[in-house]
Short mmCIF file of C-alpha atoms in Angstrom, two decimals:
data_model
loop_
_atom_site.label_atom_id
_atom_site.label_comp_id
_atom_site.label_asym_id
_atom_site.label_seq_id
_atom_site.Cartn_x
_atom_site.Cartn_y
_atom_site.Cartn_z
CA UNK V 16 80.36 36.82 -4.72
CA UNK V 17 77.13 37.67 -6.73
CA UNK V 18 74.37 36.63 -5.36
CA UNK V 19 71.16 37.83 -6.92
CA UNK V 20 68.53 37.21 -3.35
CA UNK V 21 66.23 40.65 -4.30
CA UNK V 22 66.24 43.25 -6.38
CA UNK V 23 66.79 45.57 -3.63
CA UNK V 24 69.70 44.18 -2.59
CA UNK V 25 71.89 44.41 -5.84
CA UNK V 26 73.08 47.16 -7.85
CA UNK V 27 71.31 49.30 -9.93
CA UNK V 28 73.79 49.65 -12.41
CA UNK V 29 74.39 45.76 -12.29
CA UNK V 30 70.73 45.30 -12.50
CA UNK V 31 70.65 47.82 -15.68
CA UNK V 32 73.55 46.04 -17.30
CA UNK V 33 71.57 42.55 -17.14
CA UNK V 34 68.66 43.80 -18.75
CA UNK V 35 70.83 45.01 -21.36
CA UNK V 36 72.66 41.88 -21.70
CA UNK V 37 68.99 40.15 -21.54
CA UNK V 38 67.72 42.11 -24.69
CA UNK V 39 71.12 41.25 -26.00
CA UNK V 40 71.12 37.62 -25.95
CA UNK V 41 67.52 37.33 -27.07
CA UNK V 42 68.41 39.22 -30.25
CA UNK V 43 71.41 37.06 -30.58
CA UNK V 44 69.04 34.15 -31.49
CA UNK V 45 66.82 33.56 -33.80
CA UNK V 46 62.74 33.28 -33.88
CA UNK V 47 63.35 29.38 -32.80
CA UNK V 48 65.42 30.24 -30.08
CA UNK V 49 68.68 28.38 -32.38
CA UNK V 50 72.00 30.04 -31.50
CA UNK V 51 73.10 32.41 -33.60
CA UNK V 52 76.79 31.76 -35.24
CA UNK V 53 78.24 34.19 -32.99
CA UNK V 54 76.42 32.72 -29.97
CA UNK V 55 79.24 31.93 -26.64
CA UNK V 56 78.86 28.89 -24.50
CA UNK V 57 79.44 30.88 -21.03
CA UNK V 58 78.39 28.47 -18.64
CA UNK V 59 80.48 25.79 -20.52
CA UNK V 60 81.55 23.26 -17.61
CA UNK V 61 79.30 24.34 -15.40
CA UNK V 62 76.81 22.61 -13.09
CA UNK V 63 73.78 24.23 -11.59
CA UNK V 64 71.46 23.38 -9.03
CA UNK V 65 67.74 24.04 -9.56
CA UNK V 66 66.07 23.91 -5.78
CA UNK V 67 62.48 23.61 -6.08
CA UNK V 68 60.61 23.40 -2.75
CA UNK V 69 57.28 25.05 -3.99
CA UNK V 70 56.43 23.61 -7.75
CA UNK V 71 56.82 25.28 -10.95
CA UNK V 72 56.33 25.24 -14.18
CA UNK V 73 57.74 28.58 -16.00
CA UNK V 74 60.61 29.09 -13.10
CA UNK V 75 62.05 25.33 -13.89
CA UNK V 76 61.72 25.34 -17.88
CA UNK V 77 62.77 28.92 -18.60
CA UNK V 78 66.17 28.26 -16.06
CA UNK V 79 66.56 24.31 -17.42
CA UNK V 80 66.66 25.78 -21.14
CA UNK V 81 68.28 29.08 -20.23
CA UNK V 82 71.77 26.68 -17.98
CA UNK V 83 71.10 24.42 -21.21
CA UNK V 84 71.63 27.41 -23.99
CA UNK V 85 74.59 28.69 -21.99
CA UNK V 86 76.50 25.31 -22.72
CA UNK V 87 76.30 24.35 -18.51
CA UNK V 88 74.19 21.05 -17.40
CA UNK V 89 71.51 21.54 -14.04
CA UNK V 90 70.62 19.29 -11.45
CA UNK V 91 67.10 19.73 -10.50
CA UNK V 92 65.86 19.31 -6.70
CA UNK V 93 62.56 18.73 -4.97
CA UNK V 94 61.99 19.97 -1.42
CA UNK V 95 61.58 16.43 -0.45
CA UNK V 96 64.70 15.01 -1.93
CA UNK V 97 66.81 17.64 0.22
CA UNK V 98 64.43 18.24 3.11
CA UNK V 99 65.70 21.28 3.61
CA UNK V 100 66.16 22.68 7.42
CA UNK V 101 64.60 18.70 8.19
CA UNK V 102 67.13 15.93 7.86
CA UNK V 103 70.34 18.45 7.49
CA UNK V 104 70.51 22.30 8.65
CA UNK V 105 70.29 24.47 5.83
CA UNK V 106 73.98 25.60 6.35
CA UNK V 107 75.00 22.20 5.70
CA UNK V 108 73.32 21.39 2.58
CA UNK V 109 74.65 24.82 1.37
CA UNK V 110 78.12 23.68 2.48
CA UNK V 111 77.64 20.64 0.42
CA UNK V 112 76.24 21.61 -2.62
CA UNK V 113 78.99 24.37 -2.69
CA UNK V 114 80.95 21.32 -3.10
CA UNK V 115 79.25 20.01 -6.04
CA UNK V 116 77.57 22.94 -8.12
CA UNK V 117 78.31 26.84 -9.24
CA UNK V 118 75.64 28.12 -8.86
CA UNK V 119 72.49 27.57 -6.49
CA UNK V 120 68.82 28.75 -7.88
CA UNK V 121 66.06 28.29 -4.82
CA UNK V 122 62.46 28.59 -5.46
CA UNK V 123 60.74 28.15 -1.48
CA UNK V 124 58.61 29.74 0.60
CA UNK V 125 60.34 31.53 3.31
CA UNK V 126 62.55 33.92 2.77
CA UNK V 127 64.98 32.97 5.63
CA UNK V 128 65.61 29.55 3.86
CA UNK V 129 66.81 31.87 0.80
CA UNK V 130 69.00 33.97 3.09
CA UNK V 131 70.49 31.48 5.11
CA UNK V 132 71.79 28.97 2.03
CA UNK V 133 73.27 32.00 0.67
CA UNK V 134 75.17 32.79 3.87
CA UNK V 135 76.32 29.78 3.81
CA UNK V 136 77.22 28.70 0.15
CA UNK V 137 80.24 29.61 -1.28
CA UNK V 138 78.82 29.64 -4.56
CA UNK V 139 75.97 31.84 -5.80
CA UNK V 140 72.44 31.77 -5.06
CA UNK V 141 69.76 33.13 -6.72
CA UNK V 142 65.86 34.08 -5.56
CA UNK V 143 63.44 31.90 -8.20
CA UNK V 144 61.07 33.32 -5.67
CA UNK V 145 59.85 33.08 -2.03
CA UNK V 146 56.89 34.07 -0.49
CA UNK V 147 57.94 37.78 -0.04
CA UNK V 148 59.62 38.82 -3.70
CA UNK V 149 59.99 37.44 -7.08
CA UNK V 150 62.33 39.28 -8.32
CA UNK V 151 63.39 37.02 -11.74
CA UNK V 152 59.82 38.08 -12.59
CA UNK V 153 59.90 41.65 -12.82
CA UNK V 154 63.42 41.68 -14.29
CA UNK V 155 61.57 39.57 -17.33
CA UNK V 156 58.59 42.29 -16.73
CA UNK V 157 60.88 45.31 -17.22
CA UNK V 158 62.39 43.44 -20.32
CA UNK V 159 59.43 43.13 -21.96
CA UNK V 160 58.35 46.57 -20.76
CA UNK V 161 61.48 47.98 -22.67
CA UNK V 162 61.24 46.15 -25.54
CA UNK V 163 57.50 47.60 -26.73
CA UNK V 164 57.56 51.11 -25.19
CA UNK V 165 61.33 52.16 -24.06
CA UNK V 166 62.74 53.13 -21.03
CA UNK V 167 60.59 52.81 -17.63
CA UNK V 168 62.11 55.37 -15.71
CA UNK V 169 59.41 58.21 -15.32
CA UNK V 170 56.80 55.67 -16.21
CA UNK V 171 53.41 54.99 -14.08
CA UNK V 172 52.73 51.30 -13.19
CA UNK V 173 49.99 50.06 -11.36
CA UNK V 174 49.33 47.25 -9.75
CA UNK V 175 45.76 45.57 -9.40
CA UNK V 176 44.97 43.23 -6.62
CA UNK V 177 47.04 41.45 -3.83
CA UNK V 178 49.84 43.05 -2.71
CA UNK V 179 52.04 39.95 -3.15
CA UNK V 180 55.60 39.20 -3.40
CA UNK V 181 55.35 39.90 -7.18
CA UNK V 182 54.11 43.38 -5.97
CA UNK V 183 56.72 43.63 -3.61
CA UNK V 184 59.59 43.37 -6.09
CA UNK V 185 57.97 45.46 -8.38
CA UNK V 186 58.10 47.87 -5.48
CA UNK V 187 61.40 47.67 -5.59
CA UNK V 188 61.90 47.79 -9.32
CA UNK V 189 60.56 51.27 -9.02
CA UNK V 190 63.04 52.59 -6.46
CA UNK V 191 66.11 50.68 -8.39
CA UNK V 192 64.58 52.14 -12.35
CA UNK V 193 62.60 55.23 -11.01
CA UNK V 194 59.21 54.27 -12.15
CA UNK V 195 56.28 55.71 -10.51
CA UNK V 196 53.68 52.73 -8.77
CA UNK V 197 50.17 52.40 -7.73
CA UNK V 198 48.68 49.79 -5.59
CA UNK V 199 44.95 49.54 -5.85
CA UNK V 200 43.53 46.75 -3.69
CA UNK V 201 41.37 46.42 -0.62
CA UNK V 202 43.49 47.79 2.47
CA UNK V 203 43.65 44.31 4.13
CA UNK V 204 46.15 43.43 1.35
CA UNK V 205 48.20 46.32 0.87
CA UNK V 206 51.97 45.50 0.16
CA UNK V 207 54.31 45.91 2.72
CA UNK V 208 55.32 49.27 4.33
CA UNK V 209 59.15 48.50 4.01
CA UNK V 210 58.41 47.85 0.09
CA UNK V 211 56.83 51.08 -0.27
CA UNK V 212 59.28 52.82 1.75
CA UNK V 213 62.06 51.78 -0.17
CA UNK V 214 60.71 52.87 -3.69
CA UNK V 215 59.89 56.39 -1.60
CA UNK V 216 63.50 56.93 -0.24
CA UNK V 217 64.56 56.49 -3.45
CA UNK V 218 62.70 59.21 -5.22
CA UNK V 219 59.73 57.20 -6.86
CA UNK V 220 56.24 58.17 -6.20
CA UNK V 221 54.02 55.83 -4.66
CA UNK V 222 50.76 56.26 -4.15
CA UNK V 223 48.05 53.51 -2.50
CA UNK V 224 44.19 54.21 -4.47
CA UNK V 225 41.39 52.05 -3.78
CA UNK V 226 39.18 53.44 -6.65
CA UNK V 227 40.95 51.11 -9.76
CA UNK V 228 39.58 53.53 -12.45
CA UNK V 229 40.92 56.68 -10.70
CA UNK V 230 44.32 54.46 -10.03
CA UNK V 231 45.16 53.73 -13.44
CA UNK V 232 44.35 57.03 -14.86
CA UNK V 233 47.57 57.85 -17.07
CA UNK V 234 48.96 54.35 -16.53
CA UNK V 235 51.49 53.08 -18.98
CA UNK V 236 51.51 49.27 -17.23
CA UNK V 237 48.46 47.52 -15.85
CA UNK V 238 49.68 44.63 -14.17
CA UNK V 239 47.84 41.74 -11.64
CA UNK V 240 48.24 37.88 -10.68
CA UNK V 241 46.06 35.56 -9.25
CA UNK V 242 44.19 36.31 -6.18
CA UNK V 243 44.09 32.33 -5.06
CA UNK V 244 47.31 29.92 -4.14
CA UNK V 245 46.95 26.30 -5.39
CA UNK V 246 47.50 25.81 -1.50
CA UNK V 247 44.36 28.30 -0.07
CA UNK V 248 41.06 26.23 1.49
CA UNK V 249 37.76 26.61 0.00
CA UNK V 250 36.94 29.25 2.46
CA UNK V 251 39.85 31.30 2.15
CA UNK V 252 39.32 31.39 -2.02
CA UNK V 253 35.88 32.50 -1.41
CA UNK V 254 36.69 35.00 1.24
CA UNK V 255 39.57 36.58 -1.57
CA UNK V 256 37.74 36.53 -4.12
CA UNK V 257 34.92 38.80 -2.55
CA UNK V 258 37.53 40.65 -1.41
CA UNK V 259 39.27 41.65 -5.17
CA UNK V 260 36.18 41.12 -6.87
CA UNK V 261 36.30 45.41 -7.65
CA UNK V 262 40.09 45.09 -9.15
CA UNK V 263 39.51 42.21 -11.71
CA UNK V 264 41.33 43.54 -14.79
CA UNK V 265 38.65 44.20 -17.81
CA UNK V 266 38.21 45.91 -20.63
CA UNK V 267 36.23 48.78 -18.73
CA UNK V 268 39.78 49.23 -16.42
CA UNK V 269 42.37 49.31 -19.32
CA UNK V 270 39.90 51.65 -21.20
CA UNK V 271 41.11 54.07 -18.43
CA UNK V 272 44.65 53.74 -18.63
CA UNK V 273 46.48 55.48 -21.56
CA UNK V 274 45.49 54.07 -24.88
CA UNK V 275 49.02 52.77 -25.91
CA UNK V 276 49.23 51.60 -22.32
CA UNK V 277 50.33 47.49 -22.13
CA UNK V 278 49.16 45.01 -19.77
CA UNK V 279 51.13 42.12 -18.01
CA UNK V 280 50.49 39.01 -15.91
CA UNK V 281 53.10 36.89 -14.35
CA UNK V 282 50.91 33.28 -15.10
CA UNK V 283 49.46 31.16 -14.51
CA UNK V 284 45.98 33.16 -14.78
CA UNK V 285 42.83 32.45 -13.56
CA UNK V 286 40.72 33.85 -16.99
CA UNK V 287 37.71 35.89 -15.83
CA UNK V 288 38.38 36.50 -11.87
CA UNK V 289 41.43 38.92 -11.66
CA UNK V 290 41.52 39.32 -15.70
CA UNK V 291 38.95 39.17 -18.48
CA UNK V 292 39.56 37.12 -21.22
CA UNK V 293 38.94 40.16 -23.61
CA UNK V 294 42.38 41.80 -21.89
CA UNK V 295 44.34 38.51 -21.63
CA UNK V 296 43.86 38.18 -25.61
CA UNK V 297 43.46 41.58 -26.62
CA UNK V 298 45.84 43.77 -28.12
CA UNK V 299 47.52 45.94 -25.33
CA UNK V 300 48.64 42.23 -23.67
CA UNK V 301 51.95 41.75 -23.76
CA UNK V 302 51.71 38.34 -21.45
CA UNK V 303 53.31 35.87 -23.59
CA UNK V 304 56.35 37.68 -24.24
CA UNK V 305 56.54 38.51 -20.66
CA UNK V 306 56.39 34.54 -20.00
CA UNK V 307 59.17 34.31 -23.00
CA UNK V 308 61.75 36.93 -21.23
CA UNK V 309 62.20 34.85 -18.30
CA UNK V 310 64.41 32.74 -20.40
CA UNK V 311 66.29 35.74 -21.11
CA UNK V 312 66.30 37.97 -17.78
CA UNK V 313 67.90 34.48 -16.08
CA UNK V 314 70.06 33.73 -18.66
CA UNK V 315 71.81 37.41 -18.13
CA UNK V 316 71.15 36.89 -14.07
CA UNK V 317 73.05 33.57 -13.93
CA UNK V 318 75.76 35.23 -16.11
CA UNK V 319 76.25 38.17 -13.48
CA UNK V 320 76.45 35.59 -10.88
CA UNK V 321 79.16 33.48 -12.34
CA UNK V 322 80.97 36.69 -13.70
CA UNK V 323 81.11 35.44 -17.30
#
């Protein structure tokens, strides 16, 4: 069974052949997103679950249309309607929706709640994110990558920031595509030394600078996110933002990078703390395409998972 839980985890060539099929089926449509005449119905018949224990807004759209294009229906779940690990183990409701669905998405924070429906499930079960990876983001980041400047393999990407989850599946982006990656950020949020490690043992170089201009010297992909969650105290924004005040994204920064060198965001942004307005809007931002290939990266994701 397919489950997509990291990109780590899953094939290279299968994660390859879904950004293929992702550039694929995007093409296949017109500007409007209308079918074209040759368009398939692949998830025909199907059901799928839509798990959302931490809100969204881009995650629950871009799979709702994406189930919805494929010809399949979704059932969309709060936290609080299933109370996961509360009212019923998490085994159990996996056992039970396995019952009713085909296929299980699961946006949550930990990532033990993630691994433990998917032991359980016997249908599959895909990361919309936890509080370690996102990795439906950066297969819509490498998408959009693609589409403007070719193939990412030998490319540099840095990140600017928090070493977050998004960070951490880039991480392993690079080891799976063999992209080079920078992290500049202050030390106290430095990604994870198993994410690095990973990308390492797999023949990417990755490097840790905490000068932003000398880090994306030669870059080909500026990326960042927010430095706040909607959840973080008063106290804990202020003590962040002092902290990544020296990697906010500007004009200055991308002046450094190569000139033809694109810049990406996962959203939502907070304009003028980690990017400028001048970079979110300017011409080397690629963000709202990036925000449009989520559609597409899922749609090929949920059609490795089913097999169809």
């Amino acid at each position: 069974m397919n489950h997509f839980l990291d990109i780590h985890a899953t094939d290279a060539d299968a994660l390859r052949a879904m950004i293929d099929q992702a550039r694929a089926m995007k093409s296949a449509r017109d500007g409007r997103g209308r079918a074209a005449p040759d368009d398939t119905q692949p998830l025909a018949g199907k059901m799928v679950a839509l798990i959302f224990e931490k809100p969204s807004t881009r995650t629950r759209v871009s799979f709702d249309v994406g189930v919805r294009q494929m010809g399949g229906q979704t059932m969309v779940l709060s936290g609080a309607e299933l109370q996961l690990g509360h009212g019923e183990t998490i085994a159990d409701t996996a056992r039970v929706l396995s019952r009713f669905v085909d296929l299980i998405m699961i946006r949550t924070y930990e990532e033990s709640v993630l691994q433990e429906l998917a032991e359980y499930a016997s249908v599959p079960v895909i990361n919309g994110l936890t509080n370690r990876t996102h990795p439906c983001q950066i297969m819509a980041d490498l998408l959009t990558y693609e589409e403007h400047r070719g193939p990412i393999a030998g490319r540099k990407v840095v990140w600017s920031g928090d070493g977050n989850n998004v960070c951490a599946s880039f991480l392993h982006a690079a080891g799976q595509f063999g992209f080079d990656f920078t992290f500049t950020g202050p030390p106290t949020l430095d990604p994870e030394a198993e994410f690095i490690r990973f990308a390492r043992d797999r023949g990417s170089k990755v490097e840790i600078t905490r000068d932003p201009m000398e880090a994306v010297a030669g870059a080909d992909l500026v990326v960042t996110d927010t430095w706040v969650s909607m959840h973080d105290s008063q106290s804990t924004k202020e003590r962040r933002h002092n902290q990544l005040r020296a990697y906010q994204v500007n004009e200055r920064l991308m002046a450094a990078a190569k000139p033809d060198a694109l810049f990406m965001h996962c959203l939502p942004a907070h304009r003028e703390d980690e990017v400028t307005n001048a970079v979110m809007d300017g011409p080397q931002s690629v963000i709202w395409d990036e925000a449009e290939n989520r559609l597409h990266a899922q749609k090929a994701i949920m059609r490795w998972c089913l097999g169809v």
